[in-house]
PDB file of C-alpha atoms in Angstrom:
ATOM      1  CA  ALA A  14     -43.145 -38.373  40.830  1.00 42.00           C
ATOM      2  CA  ALA A  15     -44.503 -35.434  38.728  1.00 49.00           C
ATOM      3  CA  ILE A  16     -43.155 -33.230  41.390  1.00 54.00           C
ATOM      4  CA  GLY A  17     -40.458 -35.220  43.160  1.00 54.00           C
ATOM      5  CA  GLY A  18     -39.161 -36.967  40.429  1.00 64.00           C
ATOM      6  CA  ASP A  19     -37.446 -40.446  40.546  1.00 72.00           C
ATOM      7  CA  ALA A  20     -35.672 -39.822  43.197  1.00 71.00           C
ATOM      8  CA  LEU A  21     -38.915 -39.302  45.513  1.00 66.00           C
ATOM      9  CA  VAL A  22     -40.087 -42.671  44.274  1.00 72.00           C
ATOM     10  CA  GLN A  23     -36.659 -44.057  45.530  1.00 75.00           C
ATOM     11  CA  CYS A  24     -36.944 -42.787  48.845  1.00 73.00           C
ATOM     12  CA  LEU A  25     -40.606 -43.406  49.362  1.00 72.00           C
ATOM     13  CA  GLY A  26     -41.769 -46.051  46.927  1.00 75.00           C
ATOM     14  CA  PRO A  27     -44.264 -46.238  44.254  1.00 76.00           C
ATOM     15  CA  ILE A  28     -47.024 -44.156  44.273  1.00 70.00           C
ATOM     16  CA  ASN A  29     -50.567 -45.824  45.065  1.00 73.00           C
ATOM     17  CA  HIS A  30     -52.810 -43.977  43.002  1.00 71.00           C
ATOM     18  CA  ALA A  31     -55.826 -45.172  44.568  1.00 72.00           C
ATOM     19  CA  LYS A  32     -55.057 -43.677  47.600  1.00 70.00           C
ATOM     20  CA  THR A  33     -53.557 -40.545  46.666  1.00 69.00           C
ATOM     21  CA  CYS A  34     -55.305 -37.144  45.860  1.00 69.00           C
ATOM     22  CA  ALA A  35     -53.835 -33.858  45.546  1.00 66.00           C
ATOM     23  CA  GLU A  36     -55.009 -30.284  44.946  1.00 71.00           C
ATOM     24  CA  VAL A  37     -53.685 -27.566  42.962  1.00 67.00           C
ATOM     25  CA  LYS A  38     -54.208 -23.937  44.612  1.00 69.00           C
ATOM     26  CA  ASP A  39     -53.150 -20.743  43.122  1.00 66.00           C
ATOM     27  CA  VAL A  40     -51.579 -18.813  46.430  1.00 63.00           C
ATOM     28  CA  THR A  41     -50.715 -15.791  44.229  1.00 64.00           C
ATOM     29  CA  PRO A  42     -52.096 -12.786  46.288  1.00 60.00           C
ATOM     30  CA  THR A  43     -55.023 -10.996  44.829  1.00 59.00           C
ATOM     31  CA  HIS A  44     -55.133  -7.085  43.969  1.00 51.00           C
ATOM     32  CA  GLN A  45     -57.786  -6.853  46.846  1.00 52.00           C
ATOM     33  CA  GLU A  46     -55.527  -8.634  49.269  1.00 52.00           C
ATOM     34  CA  LEU A  47     -52.247  -6.632  48.331  1.00 49.00           C
ATOM     35  CA  SER A  48     -54.372  -3.586  49.084  1.00 51.00           C
ATOM     36  CA  GLY A  49     -55.501  -4.459  52.625  1.00 51.00           C
ATOM     37  CA  ASP A  50     -54.289  -3.136  55.733  1.00 49.00           C
ATOM     38  CA  THR A  51     -50.492  -3.198  55.918  1.00 47.00           C
ATOM     39  CA  ASP A  52     -50.691  -3.674  59.717  1.00 49.00           C
ATOM     40  CA  ASN A  53     -52.339  -6.981  59.712  1.00 49.00           C
ATOM     41  CA  GLY A  54     -50.353  -8.276  56.463  1.00 46.00           C
ATOM     42  CA  VAL A  55     -51.906 -10.917  54.355  1.00 49.00           C
ATOM     43  CA  ASP A  56     -52.409 -14.519  55.519  1.00 52.00           C
ATOM     44  CA  GLY A  57     -50.396 -13.982  58.589  1.00 55.00           C
ATOM     45  CA  MET A  58     -47.765 -12.111  56.891  1.00 57.00           C
ATOM     46  CA  ASN A  59     -45.844  -9.138  58.962  1.00 59.00           C
ATOM     47  CA  GLY A  60     -45.592  -5.900  57.702  1.00 58.00           C
ATOM     48  CA  ILE A  61     -41.844  -6.530  56.389  1.00 60.00           C
ATOM     49  CA  GLU A  62     -42.883  -9.285  54.578  1.00 64.00           C
ATOM     50  CA  TYR A  63     -46.142  -7.853  52.987  1.00 60.00           C
ATOM     51  CA  GLY A  64     -43.770  -4.638  52.017  1.00 63.00           C
ATOM     52  CA  GLU A  65     -41.545  -6.733  50.129  1.00 65.00           C
ATOM     53  CA  LEU A  66     -44.572  -8.560  48.309  1.00 61.00           C
ATOM     54  CA  LEU A  67     -45.698  -5.313  47.571  1.00 61.00           C
ATOM     55  CA  GLU A  68     -42.486  -4.307  45.785  1.00 66.00           C
ATOM     56  CA  ALA A  69     -42.182  -7.678  43.838  1.00 61.00           C
ATOM     57  CA  ASN A  70     -45.516  -7.239  42.893  1.00 59.00           C
ATOM     58  CA  GLU A  71     -44.876  -3.606  41.425  1.00 59.00           C
ATOM     59  CA  ASP A  72     -41.726  -5.242  39.348  1.00 55.00           C
ATOM     60  CA  MET A  73     -44.130  -7.575  37.823  1.00 57.00           C
ATOM     61  CA  GLN A  74     -46.345  -5.454  36.648  1.00 57.00           C
ATOM     62  CA  ILE A  75     -46.898  -4.436  32.675  1.00 57.00           C
ATOM     63  CA  ALA A  76     -45.494  -1.641  31.535  1.00 59.00           C
ATOM     64  CA  LEU A  77     -47.762   0.254  29.074  1.00 61.00           C
ATOM     65  CA  PRO A  78     -45.950   2.580  26.620  1.00 66.00           C
ATOM     66  CA  SER A  79     -46.688   6.189  26.731  1.00 69.00           C
ATOM     67  CA  ARG A  80     -49.284   7.669  24.175  1.00 66.00           C
ATOM     68  CA  PRO A  81     -47.008   9.006  21.027  1.00 64.00           C
ATOM     69  CA  LYS A  82     -46.914  12.662  20.655  1.00 62.00           C
ATOM     70  CA  THR A  83     -49.364  14.085  18.216  1.00 61.00           C
ATOM     71  CA  ASP A  84     -47.279  17.152  17.521  1.00 60.00           C
ATOM     72  CA  ILE A  85     -44.872  17.132  14.425  1.00 56.00           C
ATOM     73  CA  GLU A  86     -41.642  19.051  14.777  1.00 56.00           C
ATOM     74  CA  LEU A  87     -41.913  21.332  10.995  1.00 55.00           C
ATOM     75  CA  PRO A  88     -38.395  22.184   9.992  1.00 55.00           C
ATOM     76  CA  TYR A  89     -39.895  25.723   8.643  1.00 55.00           C
ATOM     77  CA  LYS A  90     -40.788  26.383  12.401  1.00 65.00           C
ATOM     78  CA  LEU A  91     -36.966  26.782  12.848  1.00 78.00           C
ATOM     79  CA  TYR A  92     -35.994  29.198  10.679  1.00 82.00           C
ATOM     80  CA  LYS A  93     -37.443  31.832   8.192  1.00 83.00           C
ATOM     81  CA  LEU A  94     -36.217  33.422   4.900  1.00 83.00           C
ATOM     82  CA  VAL A  95     -35.761  36.850   5.132  1.00 88.00           C
ATOM     83  CA  GLN A  96     -33.823  39.881   3.523  1.00 88.00           C
ATOM     84  CA  SER A  97     -30.452  41.074   4.849  1.00 89.00           C
ATOM     85  CA  ASN A  98     -32.099  43.651   7.311  1.00 90.00           C
ATOM     86  CA  GLY A  99     -34.770  41.161   8.585  1.00 89.00           C
ATOM     87  CA  SER A 100     -37.810  41.680   6.275  1.00 88.00           C
ATOM     88  CA  LEU A 101     -39.837  38.618   5.489  1.00 85.00           C
ATOM     89  CA  ILE A 102     -39.567  37.402   1.815  1.00 79.00           C
ATOM     90  CA  GLU A 103     -42.142  35.782  -0.077  1.00 67.00           C
ATOM     91  CA  ARG A 104     -41.084  33.695  -2.635  1.00 63.00           C
ATOM     92  CA  ALA A 105     -43.245  33.758  -5.807  1.00 56.00           C
ATOM     93  CA  ASP A 106     -42.034  30.658  -7.022  1.00 61.00           C
ATOM     94  CA  LYS A 107     -41.593  27.925  -4.664  1.00 59.00           C
ATOM     95  CA  HIS A 108     -39.863  24.929  -5.340  1.00 62.00           C
ATOM     96  CA  GLY A 109     -38.771  21.837  -3.276  1.00 59.00           C
ATOM     97  CA  PHE A 110     -35.158  22.583  -3.044  1.00 59.00           C
ATOM     98  CA  CYS A 111     -34.854  22.509   0.655  1.00 59.00           C
ATOM     99  CA  MET A 112     -32.108  25.036   1.671  1.00 60.00           C
ATOM    100  CA  SER A 113     -29.997  25.005  -1.632  1.00 65.00           C
ATOM    101  CA  ARG A 114     -30.534  25.360  -5.143  1.00 69.00           C
ATOM    102  CA  CYS A 115     -28.332  25.233  -8.437  1.00 71.00           C
ATOM    103  CA  TYR A 116     -28.826  28.274 -10.915  1.00 72.00           C
ATOM    104  CA  TYR A 117     -27.994  27.425 -14.580  1.00 78.00           C
ATOM    105  CA  ASN A 118     -29.419  30.770 -15.925  1.00 78.00           C
ATOM    106  CA  LYS A 119     -28.948  34.382 -14.803  1.00 76.00           C
ATOM    107  CA  THR A 120     -32.580  34.815 -15.257  1.00 79.00           C
ATOM    108  CA  GLU A 121     -33.229  32.497 -12.768  1.00 73.00           C
ATOM    109  CA  LEU A 122     -31.399  34.185 -10.224  1.00 72.00           C
ATOM    110  CA  PRO A 123     -34.000  36.174  -7.548  1.00 70.00           C
ATOM    111  CA  GLN A 124     -33.865  40.171  -7.540  1.00 73.00           C
ATOM    112  CA  GLN A 125     -32.876  40.222  -3.913  1.00 77.00           C
ATOM    113  CA  GLU A 126     -30.309  38.053  -1.681  1.00 83.00           C
ATOM    114  CA  VAL A 127     -31.926  35.699   0.550  1.00 85.00           C
ATOM    115  CA  TRP A 128     -30.880  35.043   3.827  1.00 89.00           C
ATOM    116  CA  VAL A 129     -32.079  32.266   6.525  1.00 89.00           C
ATOM    117  CA  GLU A 130     -32.769  33.734  10.154  1.00 90.00           C
ATOM    118  CA  VAL A 131     -32.872  31.110  13.125  1.00 87.00           C
ATOM    119  CA  CYS A 132     -35.897  30.709  15.212  1.00 84.00           C
ATOM    120  CA  ASP A 133     -33.763  32.723  18.064  1.00 84.00           C
ATOM    121  CA  GLY A 134     -33.035  35.511  15.970  1.00 86.00           C
ATOM    122  CA  SER A 135     -29.221  35.423  16.786  1.00 88.00           C
ATOM    123  CA  CYS A 136     -28.236  35.101  13.348  1.00 91.00           C
ATOM    124  CA  ARG A 137     -28.961  35.051   9.594  1.00 93.00           C
ATOM    125  CA  TRP A 138     -26.982  33.275   7.322  1.00 93.00           C
ATOM    126  CA  ARG A 139     -26.469  32.295   3.340  1.00 92.00           C
ATOM    127  CA  GLN A 140     -23.859  30.302   1.389  1.00 90.00           C
ATOM    128  CA  SER A 141     -22.248  29.637  -2.084  1.00 86.00           C
ATOM    129  CA  SER A 142     -20.329  27.066  -3.099  1.00 85.00           C
ATOM    130  CA  ASP A 143     -17.241  28.243  -1.399  1.00 91.00           C
ATOM    131  CA  GLU A 144     -18.288  30.623   1.229  1.00 94.00           C
ATOM    132  CA  VAL A 145     -20.699  30.834   4.466  1.00 94.00           C
ATOM    133  CA  LYS A 146     -21.762  34.304   5.236  1.00 95.00           C
ATOM    134  CA  ILE A 147     -23.059  34.904   8.634  1.00 95.00           C
ATOM    135  CA  ILE A 148     -24.386  38.258  10.347  1.00 95.00           C
ATOM    136  CA  ALA A 149     -24.441  38.191  14.127  1.00 93.00           C
ATOM    137  CA  THR A 150     -27.442  40.241  14.690  1.00 93.00           C
ATOM    138  CA  SER A 151     -27.629  40.366  18.348  1.00 91.00           C
ATOM    139  CA  VAL A 152     -24.202  42.256  18.551  1.00 93.00           C
ATOM    140  CA  PRO A 153     -25.207  45.863  19.489  1.00 92.00           C
ATOM    141  CA  PRO A 154     -24.146  48.843  16.894  1.00 92.00           C
ATOM    142  CA  ASN A 155     -21.276  51.214  18.155  1.00 91.00           C
ATOM    143  CA  LEU A 156     -19.579  48.556  20.651  1.00 90.00           C
ATOM    144  CA  PRO A 157     -15.737  49.169  21.035  1.00 88.00           C
ATOM    145  CA  SER A 158     -14.115  46.993  18.654  1.00 77.00           C
ATOM    146  CA  GLY A 159     -11.646  45.822  21.376  1.00 87.00           C
ATOM    147  CA  CYS A 160     -14.810  44.184  23.170  1.00 92.00           C
ATOM    148  CA  VAL A 161     -15.539  41.830  20.547  1.00 93.00           C
ATOM    149  CA  LYS A 162     -14.011  38.239  20.423  1.00 94.00           C
ATOM    150  CA  VAL A 163     -14.742  35.746  17.553  1.00 95.00           C
ATOM    151  CA  LYS A 164     -13.304  32.388  17.606  1.00 96.00           C
ATOM    152  CA  ILE A 165     -13.271  30.532  14.391  1.00 96.00           C
ATOM    153  CA  GLU A 166     -12.523  26.905  14.276  1.00 96.00           C
ATOM    154  CA  PRO A 167     -12.471  24.197  11.777  1.00 95.00           C
ATOM    155  CA  TYR A 168     -16.107  23.214  12.772  1.00 95.00           C
ATOM    156  CA  PHE A 169     -17.215  26.019  15.315  1.00 95.00           C
ATOM    157  CA  VAL A 170     -17.814  29.800  15.378  1.00 95.00           C
ATOM    158  CA  SER A 171     -18.518  31.879  18.413  1.00 94.00           C
ATOM    159  CA  VAL A 172     -18.987  35.577  18.871  1.00 94.00           C
ATOM    160  CA  GLU A 173     -18.625  37.322  22.781  1.00 94.00           C
ATOM    161  CA  ASN A 174     -17.710  40.258  24.474  1.00 94.00           C
ATOM    162  CA  ILE A 175     -14.723  40.103  26.195  1.00 93.00           C
ATOM    163  CA  ARG A 176     -15.497  42.653  28.819  1.00 92.00           C
ATOM    164  CA  THR A 177     -18.913  41.175  29.723  1.00 93.00           C
ATOM    165  CA  ASN A 178     -18.295  37.738  28.884  1.00 92.00           C
ATOM    166  CA  GLU A 179     -21.691  37.522  26.970  1.00 93.00           C
ATOM    167  CA  THR A 180     -22.035  35.339  24.066  1.00 93.00           C
ATOM    168  CA  TYR A 181     -23.830  36.680  21.407  1.00 92.00           C
ATOM    169  CA  PHE A 182     -23.775  33.943  18.896  1.00 88.00           C
ATOM    170  CA  GLU A 183     -22.193  30.442  18.817  1.00 91.00           C
ATOM    171  CA  GLY A 184     -22.623  27.332  17.370  1.00 90.00           C
ATOM    172  CA  GLU A 185     -21.131  24.320  15.744  1.00 92.00           C
ATOM    173  CA  LEU A 186     -20.715  23.986  12.143  1.00 91.00           C
ATOM    174  CA  GLU A 187     -22.323  20.851   9.947  1.00 88.00           C
ATOM    175  CA  ARG A 188     -19.075  21.172   7.596  1.00 90.00           C
ATOM    176  CA  GLY A 189     -15.780  22.244   7.850  1.00 93.00           C
ATOM    177  CA  ILE A 190     -14.257  25.334   6.966  1.00 94.00           C
ATOM    178  CA  ILE A 191     -10.794  26.778   6.664  1.00 95.00           C
ATOM    179  CA  PRO A 192     -10.051  29.116   9.749  1.00 95.00           C
ATOM    180  CA  GLU A 193      -6.812  30.665   8.195  1.00 95.00           C
ATOM    181  CA  GLN A 194      -8.864  31.684   5.084  1.00 95.00           C
ATOM    182  CA  SER A 195     -11.748  32.876   7.146  1.00 96.00           C
ATOM    183  CA  ILE A 196     -12.388  36.651   8.449  1.00 95.00           C
ATOM    184  CA  TRP A 197     -14.559  38.888   9.977  1.00 95.00           C
ATOM    185  CA  GLU A 198     -15.725  42.479   9.957  1.00 94.00           C
ATOM    186  CA  TYR A 199     -17.470  44.988  12.537  1.00 94.00           C
ATOM    187  CA  GLY A 200     -18.822  47.969  10.784  1.00 92.00           C
ATOM    188  CA  LYS A 201     -20.735  49.159  14.318  1.00 91.00           C
ATOM    189  CA  GLY A 202     -23.777  49.212  12.779  1.00 91.00           C
ATOM    190  CA  VAL A 203     -26.668  46.728  12.066  1.00 91.00           C
ATOM    191  CA  ASN A 204     -27.379  44.026   9.516  1.00 92.00           C
ATOM    192  CA  GLU A 205     -24.633  43.935   7.012  1.00 91.00           C
ATOM    193  CA  ASP A 206     -22.797  47.016   8.490  1.00 93.00           C
ATOM    194  CA  GLY A 207     -22.576  45.205  11.943  1.00 92.00           C
ATOM    195  CA  LEU A 208     -20.595  42.187  12.765  1.00 94.00           C
ATOM    196  CA  VAL A 209     -20.447  39.942   9.575  1.00 95.00           C
ATOM    197  CA  VAL A 210     -18.380  36.409   9.425  1.00 96.00           C
ATOM    198  CA  TYR A 211     -16.871  34.992   6.199  1.00 96.00           C
ATOM    199  CA  LEU A 212     -16.459  31.319   6.486  1.00 96.00           C
ATOM    200  CA  LYS A 213     -14.347  29.457   3.910  1.00 95.00           C
ATOM    201  CA  LYS A 214     -15.360  26.077   2.941  1.00 94.00           C
ATOM    202  CA  MET A 215     -13.337  23.331   2.958  1.00 92.00           C
ATOM    203  CA  ASN A 216     -15.457  21.349   0.502  1.00 86.00           C
ATOM    204  CA  LEU A 217     -13.976  18.068   1.183  1.00 80.00           C
ATOM    205  CA  GLU A 218     -16.962  16.365  -0.708  1.00 74.00           C
ATOM    206  CA  LEU A 219     -14.913  17.308  -3.695  1.00 71.00           C
ATOM    207  CA  LEU A 220     -11.922  15.447  -2.702  1.00 67.00           C
ATOM    208  CA  SER A 221     -13.528  12.326  -2.246  1.00 63.00           C
ATOM    209  CA  LYS A 222     -12.704   9.696  -4.533  1.00 59.00           C
ATOM    210  CA  SER A 223     -15.835   8.091  -6.390  1.00 55.00           C
ATOM    211  CA  HIS A 224     -16.926   4.341  -5.694  1.00 47.00           C
TER     212      HIS A 224
END
């Protein structure tokens, strides 16, 4: 009755517990049986049935999580602070201002401009409240001006060579800029005498309503 329910009792009649005995047997294949000879199979199974049993057993296995990475990606490895010519700057007074700081006194201003150079060395940049200045360091000097193509979009900027299709610098912008008020210049030199892009910020945050 425990297995068949009332329908089985109606068909076969009530169970005589004095003459009834049962044995519960676990027929789940063991690991040793599953790793046996596939030609002979398990308990008389043919090769196809045995293969299906192996696939089902693999699906039921517990997936153990992989060990977490022990290396921590540190932000300062992605950039370095330099002068416009690429020489490193050692800050005597280190402050936790991340990548921006407001100066309320002229005496606090650094004696030299600080630039951020990305880890691949493709550009250096610095910014003020209304402008982002970028030096495309990978543009070679003395390149004919007609070869240089600079694309400035609200959230994208790129510098490439029209003749060779080589991309010197490209990337998406975290904040929007105004292309019509942004310019670039190329002095055919290096550093600030090379290719420099001046991006005018939208500063949409200043126009947002306070909550």
